[in-house]
XYZ file of C-alpha atoms in Angstrom:
535
model
C -1.901 65.412 -21.200
C -1.241 68.858 -22.724
C -2.870 71.883 -21.126
C -6.312 72.441 -22.567
C -6.649 76.165 -22.994
C -9.963 76.577 -24.716
C -12.998 74.509 -25.528
C -13.377 73.559 -29.196
C -16.606 74.363 -30.932
C -19.000 71.573 -31.900
C -22.296 72.308 -33.636
C -25.423 71.134 -31.840
C -29.124 70.999 -32.614
C -30.857 74.215 -31.595
C -33.410 72.425 -29.434
C -30.748 70.968 -27.149
C -27.938 73.493 -27.586
C -28.012 74.767 -23.995
C -28.125 71.266 -22.550
C -25.299 70.073 -24.795
C -23.206 73.156 -24.045
C -23.410 72.363 -20.342
C -22.449 68.754 -21.029
C -19.441 69.898 -23.055
C -18.325 72.254 -20.289
C -18.450 69.366 -17.827
C -16.444 67.107 -20.150
C -13.861 69.842 -20.638
C -13.575 70.305 -16.885
C -13.116 66.565 -16.358
C -10.384 66.393 -18.996
C -8.495 69.227 -17.284
C -8.912 67.784 -13.806
C -7.741 64.316 -14.824
C -4.738 65.363 -16.868
C -1.360 64.459 -15.490
C 1.243 61.848 -16.272
C -0.987 60.221 -18.895
C -0.537 61.771 -22.343
C -3.757 63.324 -23.597
C -3.966 61.163 -26.697
C -3.380 57.960 -24.704
C -5.713 59.093 -21.961
C -8.607 59.453 -24.386
C -8.850 55.657 -24.523
C -9.686 55.555 -20.820
C -12.234 58.372 -20.876
C -13.917 57.118 -24.062
C -13.759 53.501 -22.891
C -15.423 54.226 -19.565
C -18.014 56.400 -21.324
C -18.731 53.421 -23.574
C -18.966 51.103 -20.543
C -21.535 53.424 -18.979
C -23.488 53.607 -22.236
C -23.829 49.874 -22.871
C -24.718 49.328 -19.207
C -27.530 51.866 -19.328
C -28.561 50.721 -22.804
C -28.936 47.113 -21.662
C -30.582 47.955 -18.331
C -33.137 50.261 -19.922
C -33.891 47.664 -22.592
C -34.578 45.001 -19.941
C -36.586 47.411 -17.806
C -38.790 48.353 -20.750
C -39.314 44.707 -21.718
C -40.387 43.870 -18.159
C -42.599 46.945 -17.793
C -44.416 46.069 -20.996
C -44.849 42.442 -19.899
C -45.676 43.010 -16.220
C -47.256 46.450 -16.271
C -45.066 47.493 -13.335
C -41.714 49.167 -12.728
C -38.623 46.985 -12.921
C -34.995 47.634 -12.009
C -32.476 45.343 -13.684
C -29.597 46.905 -11.725
C -30.974 45.542 -8.430
C -31.657 42.032 -9.757
C -29.489 39.193 -8.356
C -26.985 37.912 -10.909
C -28.333 34.373 -10.753
C -31.849 35.600 -11.625
C -30.539 37.639 -14.539
C -28.844 34.606 -16.094
C -32.221 33.408 -17.373
C -32.230 36.253 -19.877
C -28.609 35.908 -21.052
C -29.322 34.126 -24.347
C -32.164 36.468 -25.302
C -30.100 39.578 -24.562
C -27.085 38.355 -26.533
C -29.369 37.641 -29.498
C -31.024 41.054 -29.406
C -28.384 43.419 -28.010
C -25.278 41.439 -28.904
C -23.882 41.195 -25.350
C -24.783 40.435 -21.739
C -23.848 42.240 -18.531
C -24.635 40.859 -15.085
C -26.434 43.337 -12.816
C -23.460 43.401 -10.431
C -21.190 44.314 -13.362
C -23.261 47.269 -14.566
C -21.440 50.597 -14.603
C -23.661 52.092 -11.897
C -23.018 49.220 -9.473
C -19.263 48.984 -10.091
C -18.922 52.767 -9.689
C -20.972 52.755 -6.470
C -18.505 50.253 -4.944
C -15.392 51.722 -6.562
C -13.963 53.722 -3.661
C -14.191 50.688 -1.339
C -12.894 48.131 -3.840
C -9.193 47.528 -3.112
C -8.924 45.488 -6.306
C -10.932 47.862 -8.475
C -8.625 47.648 -11.493
C -8.856 43.855 -11.533
C -12.622 44.099 -11.060
C -13.049 46.408 -14.057
C -10.701 44.314 -16.220
C -12.749 41.207 -15.355
C -15.989 43.012 -16.232
C -14.629 44.030 -19.624
C -13.527 40.460 -20.306
C -16.917 39.144 -19.211
C -18.782 41.492 -21.577
C -16.621 40.498 -24.549
C -16.853 36.807 -23.683
C -20.643 36.932 -23.614
C -20.609 37.281 -27.433
C -18.278 34.356 -28.203
C -19.870 31.924 -30.618
C -22.663 34.330 -31.581
C -23.224 36.632 -34.598
C -22.128 39.636 -32.520
C -18.703 38.174 -31.690
C -16.817 40.140 -34.405
C -18.315 43.377 -33.098
C -17.438 42.771 -29.423
C -14.178 40.854 -29.312
C -11.165 43.037 -28.508
C -13.336 46.097 -27.979
C -11.717 46.915 -24.620
C -8.150 46.021 -25.636
C -6.975 49.637 -25.577
C -8.420 50.276 -22.117
C -5.711 48.657 -19.990
C -6.806 49.579 -16.483
C -3.657 47.955 -15.058
C -1.283 49.949 -17.248
C 1.512 51.980 -15.680
C 0.136 54.900 -17.714
C -2.512 55.253 -15.009
C 0.025 55.332 -12.204
C 3.343 53.956 -11.008
C 1.803 51.864 -8.231
C -1.279 49.716 -7.838
C -2.824 52.233 -5.442
C -2.201 55.201 -7.747
C -3.770 53.308 -10.639
C -6.761 52.447 -8.478
C -7.169 56.069 -7.374
C -7.003 57.294 -10.968
C -9.605 54.738 -12.081
C -11.933 55.765 -9.233
C -11.654 59.369 -10.419
C -12.401 58.423 -14.034
C -15.433 56.321 -13.058
C -16.803 59.066 -10.847
C -16.130 61.709 -13.485
C -18.005 59.791 -16.199
C -20.785 59.060 -13.675
C -21.085 62.811 -13.046
C -21.929 63.535 -16.680
C -25.564 64.592 -16.690
C -27.204 63.669 -19.970
C -30.423 65.300 -18.786
C -33.437 65.114 -21.082
C -31.196 63.896 -23.901
C -30.428 60.751 -21.938
C -32.410 57.634 -21.277
C -35.206 59.205 -19.280
C -36.750 60.319 -22.589
C -35.579 57.229 -24.480
C -33.082 59.221 -26.533
C -29.383 58.494 -26.381
C -28.090 61.091 -28.832
C -26.199 62.765 -25.995
C -23.842 59.789 -25.649
C -22.834 60.014 -29.288
C -22.552 63.775 -29.015
C -20.288 63.446 -25.980
C -18.126 60.956 -27.869
C -17.778 63.270 -30.873
C -16.930 66.176 -28.592
C -14.241 64.155 -26.808
C -12.776 62.996 -30.115
C -12.667 66.564 -31.417
C -11.118 67.798 -28.189
C -8.374 65.178 -28.079
C -7.647 65.308 -31.818
C -7.307 69.084 -31.615
C -4.771 68.810 -28.805
C -2.851 65.830 -30.168
C -1.701 67.235 -33.492
C -1.048 64.723 -36.247
C -1.237 61.678 -33.954
C -4.818 62.505 -33.132
C -5.975 64.081 -36.363
C -4.791 61.559 -38.891
C -7.939 59.444 -38.473
C -10.466 62.120 -37.620
C -12.552 64.023 -40.173
C -14.112 67.231 -38.751
C -17.853 66.905 -38.297
C -18.779 69.709 -40.667
C -16.742 68.138 -43.497
C -18.309 64.751 -42.733
C -21.791 66.226 -42.964
C -21.083 67.881 -46.317
C -19.736 64.630 -47.781
C -22.703 62.609 -46.541
C -25.214 65.132 -47.880
C -23.638 65.071 -51.326
C -23.428 61.272 -51.371
C -27.186 60.923 -50.793
C -28.427 64.080 -52.502
C -31.986 63.565 -53.738
C -32.471 60.333 -51.769
C -34.466 59.640 -48.617
C -32.998 56.192 -48.017
C -30.157 53.930 -49.155
C -29.384 50.259 -48.709
C -25.749 50.291 -47.609
C -23.113 52.947 -46.898
C -19.368 52.361 -46.952
C -16.029 53.918 -45.973
C -12.862 51.955 -46.865
C -10.696 54.001 -44.491
C -13.290 54.614 -41.808
C -11.109 55.802 -38.910
C -13.316 56.456 -35.901
C -16.474 56.153 -38.014
C -17.492 59.809 -37.959
C -18.058 59.915 -41.720
C -20.220 56.792 -41.765
C -22.329 57.978 -38.861
C -23.159 61.240 -40.605
C -25.494 59.191 -42.808
C -27.477 58.369 -39.674
C -27.920 62.087 -39.004
C -28.540 63.123 -42.607
C -31.007 60.340 -43.457
C -31.868 58.829 -40.064
C -30.239 55.518 -39.159
C -33.401 53.541 -39.967
C -33.149 54.814 -43.549
C -29.792 53.109 -44.004
C -31.585 49.819 -44.572
C -28.795 47.243 -44.579
C -26.286 49.027 -42.441
C -22.918 50.718 -42.135
C -19.805 49.085 -43.625
C -16.199 50.110 -43.160
C -12.595 48.988 -42.838
C -9.742 50.439 -40.779
C -6.116 49.319 -40.730
C -5.190 50.733 -37.309
C -6.311 48.437 -34.473
C -6.836 51.198 -31.913
C -8.866 53.293 -34.331
C -10.827 50.212 -35.397
C -11.852 49.734 -31.755
C -12.809 53.400 -31.489
C -14.997 53.043 -34.574
C -16.900 50.077 -33.152
C -17.348 51.929 -29.852
C -18.635 54.921 -31.822
C -21.259 52.753 -33.533
C -22.568 51.468 -30.216
C -22.567 54.952 -28.685
C -24.740 56.172 -31.553
C -27.147 53.301 -30.840
C -26.380 51.430 -34.043
C -27.068 47.819 -33.098
C -24.435 45.149 -33.724
C -26.362 43.672 -36.654
C -26.428 47.041 -38.471
C -22.701 47.768 -38.593
C -19.939 45.748 -40.205
C -16.527 47.189 -39.391
C -13.410 45.192 -40.299
C -9.752 45.589 -39.379
C -7.165 45.277 -42.145
C -5.608 46.775 -45.265
C -8.392 47.743 -47.657
C -6.132 47.957 -50.699
C -4.488 44.533 -50.419
C -6.960 42.660 -48.206
C -10.462 44.154 -48.580
C -12.993 42.738 -46.134
C -16.321 43.351 -47.871
C -16.171 41.539 -51.223
C -19.461 39.821 -50.420
C -21.193 43.074 -49.440
C -20.490 45.361 -52.393
C -21.763 47.283 -54.282
C -22.628 50.238 -52.052
C -25.153 52.992 -52.711
C -23.220 55.723 -50.940
C -19.482 55.845 -50.273
C -17.660 58.535 -48.303
C -14.028 58.578 -47.316
C -11.057 60.658 -46.236
C -8.273 58.141 -46.966
C -4.688 58.801 -45.817
C -2.826 61.199 -48.087
C 0.057 59.916 -50.234
C 0.199 56.593 -48.416
C 2.864 54.089 -49.449
C 1.549 50.797 -50.807
C 2.805 47.820 -52.853
C 1.746 49.227 -56.205
C 3.530 47.661 -59.177
C 5.898 45.833 -56.805
C 3.034 43.384 -56.309
C 2.322 41.732 -59.706
C -1.038 40.452 -58.481
C -2.520 43.913 -58.039
C -2.547 44.847 -61.731
C -4.936 41.941 -62.289
C -7.166 42.960 -59.387
C -10.586 43.800 -60.828
C -10.658 46.985 -58.761
C -7.485 48.425 -60.302
C -7.064 46.712 -63.680
C -9.614 48.791 -65.664
C -7.282 51.812 -65.600
C -4.448 49.727 -67.033
C -2.003 51.161 -64.522
C -1.542 51.187 -60.744
C -1.249 54.219 -58.497
C 2.417 54.969 -57.659
C 3.979 53.023 -54.795
C 4.514 56.200 -52.795
C 1.083 57.661 -53.508
C -1.880 55.322 -52.964
C -4.494 58.116 -53.179
C -5.948 57.034 -56.523
C -5.745 53.361 -55.549
C -8.367 54.158 -52.899
C -10.326 56.071 -55.532
C -10.308 53.109 -57.935
C -11.312 50.763 -55.108
C -14.308 52.938 -54.238
C -15.358 53.284 -57.853
C -15.271 49.498 -58.266
C -17.513 48.990 -55.255
C -19.951 51.798 -56.075
C -23.429 50.764 -57.213
C -24.707 51.815 -60.636
C -26.927 54.508 -59.125
C -24.625 55.366 -56.239
C -22.416 58.331 -55.379
C -18.934 58.426 -53.868
C -17.635 61.566 -52.141
C -13.885 61.391 -51.484
C -11.499 63.829 -49.804
C -8.305 63.864 -51.860
C -4.783 65.238 -51.619
C -4.634 68.050 -54.236
C -1.689 66.485 -56.069
C -3.911 63.761 -57.531
C -5.650 66.421 -59.623
C -2.613 67.390 -61.677
C 0.331 65.014 -61.185
C 1.610 63.267 -64.320
C 2.607 59.654 -64.954
C 0.395 56.853 -63.670
C -1.940 59.262 -61.896
C -2.623 61.135 -65.130
C -3.509 57.835 -66.817
C -5.918 56.970 -63.983
C -7.548 60.408 -64.293
C -7.869 59.808 -68.024
C -9.665 56.528 -67.345
C -12.034 58.228 -64.913
C -12.803 61.129 -67.250
C -13.036 59.099 -70.477
C -15.569 56.793 -68.828
C -17.567 59.736 -67.456
C -17.198 58.824 -63.784
C -16.096 62.244 -62.488
C -19.138 64.290 -61.535
C -17.727 67.169 -59.467
C -14.406 68.471 -58.166
C -14.474 70.851 -55.198
C -11.519 72.856 -53.900
C -11.771 73.128 -50.105
C -10.210 75.825 -47.898
C -6.836 75.230 -46.224
C -6.383 74.287 -42.568
C -9.658 72.381 -42.098
C -8.178 69.113 -40.857
C -6.291 68.262 -37.675
C -2.626 67.511 -38.240
C -2.312 69.343 -41.581
C -2.870 72.827 -42.998
C -3.040 71.833 -46.676
C -6.031 72.768 -48.801
C -7.667 69.474 -49.722
C -10.272 68.780 -52.382
C -13.339 66.584 -52.886
C -13.944 64.355 -55.899
C -17.507 63.160 -56.521
C -17.834 59.966 -58.571
C -20.974 58.612 -60.231
C -21.583 55.761 -62.670
C -24.851 57.049 -64.146
C -24.361 60.704 -65.008
C -26.944 62.535 -67.083
C -24.244 64.300 -69.168
C -20.499 64.180 -69.703
C -19.694 67.541 -68.127
C -17.707 68.003 -64.918
C -18.645 70.641 -62.348
C -15.744 72.517 -60.738
C -16.375 74.477 -57.520
C -13.846 76.808 -55.928
C -14.814 76.774 -52.236
C -11.367 77.853 -51.045
C -12.831 80.999 -49.478
C -15.840 79.252 -47.902
C -14.716 79.115 -44.264
C -14.742 80.892 -40.943
C -11.836 80.956 -38.509
C -12.529 79.293 -35.148
C -9.676 79.017 -32.666
C -6.578 77.804 -34.487
C -8.413 76.057 -37.368
C -10.676 76.969 -40.250
C -14.138 75.442 -40.317
C -17.071 75.174 -42.705
C -20.022 77.026 -41.235
C -23.593 75.976 -41.953
C -23.772 78.782 -44.519
C -20.539 77.623 -46.173
C -21.790 74.039 -46.379
C -25.157 75.083 -47.765
C -23.573 77.225 -50.476
C -21.298 74.384 -51.602
C -24.095 71.800 -51.483
C -26.600 73.992 -53.310
C -24.105 74.678 -56.079
C -23.325 70.956 -56.292
C -26.991 70.103 -56.850
C -27.726 73.077 -59.147
C -24.737 72.349 -61.455
C -24.614 75.859 -62.910
C -21.907 78.406 -63.603
C -21.295 81.182 -61.106
C -18.524 83.664 -61.733
C -15.453 83.066 -59.555
C -17.195 80.146 -57.791
C -18.215 77.343 -60.142
C -18.099 76.270 -63.749
C -19.568 73.348 -65.687
C -16.799 72.140 -68.016
C -17.167 69.904 -71.063
C -15.367 66.602 -71.475
C -13.490 67.952 -74.509
C -12.039 70.874 -72.553
C -10.782 68.590 -69.791
C -9.333 66.207 -72.373
C -7.606 69.035 -74.226
C -6.154 70.193 -70.913
C -4.365 66.884 -70.433
C -6.966 65.528 -67.984
C -5.892 68.000 -65.321
C -8.682 68.289 -62.731
C -7.416 71.221 -60.664
C -10.260 73.625 -59.964
C -7.989 76.614 -60.573
C -7.543 75.461 -64.181
C -11.232 76.041 -64.912
C -12.652 78.539 -62.385
C -11.231 82.038 -62.699
C -10.267 83.439 -59.282
C -11.680 86.774 -58.315
C -9.112 89.560 -58.518
C -9.402 91.253 -55.150
C -6.516 93.647 -55.660
C -7.536 97.295 -55.433
C -7.993 98.964 -58.822
C -5.749 102.024 -59.166
C -6.555 105.121 -61.251
C -3.151 106.136 -62.636
C -4.273 109.697 -63.511
C -5.614 110.236 -60.006
C -2.498 108.679 -58.486
C -0.196 110.983 -60.516
C -2.240 113.997 -59.434
C -1.961 112.961 -55.773
C 1.786 112.460 -56.132
C 2.161 115.903 -57.744
C 0.143 117.442 -54.903
C 2.329 115.686 -52.315
C 5.537 116.842 -54.063
C 4.223 120.424 -54.214
C 3.258 120.333 -50.541
C 6.648 118.848 -49.689
C 8.362 121.754 -51.499
C 6.215 124.308 -49.657
C 7.090 122.748 -46.288
C 10.802 122.777 -47.098
C 10.639 126.480 -48.033
C 8.795 127.233 -44.785
C 11.277 125.211 -42.709
C 14.248 126.959 -44.397
C 12.714 130.320 -43.553
C 12.227 129.336 -39.913
C 15.807 128.054 -39.656
C 17.158 131.262 -41.255
C 15.137 133.393 -38.832
C 16.422 131.387 -35.855
C 20.003 131.739 -37.044
C 19.537 135.523 -37.450
C 18.118 135.847 -33.941
C 20.983 133.867 -32.488
C 23.505 136.146 -34.103
């Protein structure tokens, strides 16, 4: 794992900022102490996996304890219950929570025995298998199966020998056990701290892993801005969707912007990378989104979309991979796909950006909004992409185009943009916002501060002109400009070069030349005097 030199910044609610800051310091310390032969990006699977194991253990135990307290009017401790007694509640717990964990297999009990368990790695592997198996044949099976696949506690990555792997696992269990969630934890029936810890770990590892870590991870402040714009003016939505959901950070921002109970029918997403797909499902659980409220699929969204029966969606957010290669016109079936056929042309084989855009537009509800992070080339490139832009503009689907600052995302320094799509616009104008200067520098990356986000969002909702910042452009102007959607084509940049008064400058130069002449005369006189004295 690479040396971790400084703690990344993660925004926290004011009411718990001190508590969260202490939690983050502890996590950072753990990550430094446990680094070693295991690469940081690989090692994140173990830390996040064990954090998840602790969460679902405490989640289940507290749920049972509360059920028993309400029924019996007395304290109850599921963790101390014999396994055979707990079996009576297996079916009920799988129906309500989606999984079952025996008391002996709870995180707290396994960790308490860890240092004395000579076969600890096998014990933990068996526990993980038992948890996943508890969902087989039930509605929660798709959400549990394979969830621990990337947490191979017998891998040589943990150590060259069985004993070294056991020692490393003991340290990880104890380290995660040491995390004090304080008043943000279960004692006050709030589990936000688990999700916060997860997001912090993801940010930390992505920031230190370069492209390998950042390619799936959208910074939290960008995620929040996208979610706010996608639900602007709404207090609730039915379903939210991300076709390239990565670790799920974008989807989960809806839970924070609206409240998860105001996403009525749940969170939908698809991810092609198996490891990242597992991280997304873990993220849902850690944010206390129950198995029946999230629907995350693994696969290729463009050629094998998983949610045909669930669309349309009221709010769509996404940061799809930039300039991804796909089948394009090499696959004759795709041009007849109802998602892509309306444009009459497919996105280029080497640039699938607008294929994702067309997919999202097709699955957007009539009153919905899609907020999409795009590679800037899609705004001006010619050929098939120009024809797709023409389709989008001619049919009045493009609501807003926002130029973002450079160096916001892990793994790339390019200045990306946001395209907002709507199917029920009130007019046929397009708002262009130049937010390229809306950032603050934190560490080695730019970030959108709360003030930056508010300024962009407020301008998005106001839809008015502001010199050097935004401009509402008519359909005819965009059409006459060849359907180019680059913000710089419509919003005049502010000229920040210093204005020079030529008359004043000439006077200063003349004064300098005169003074230069006077100094030369004086120096010549001094030299002549010195030469005379020497003679």
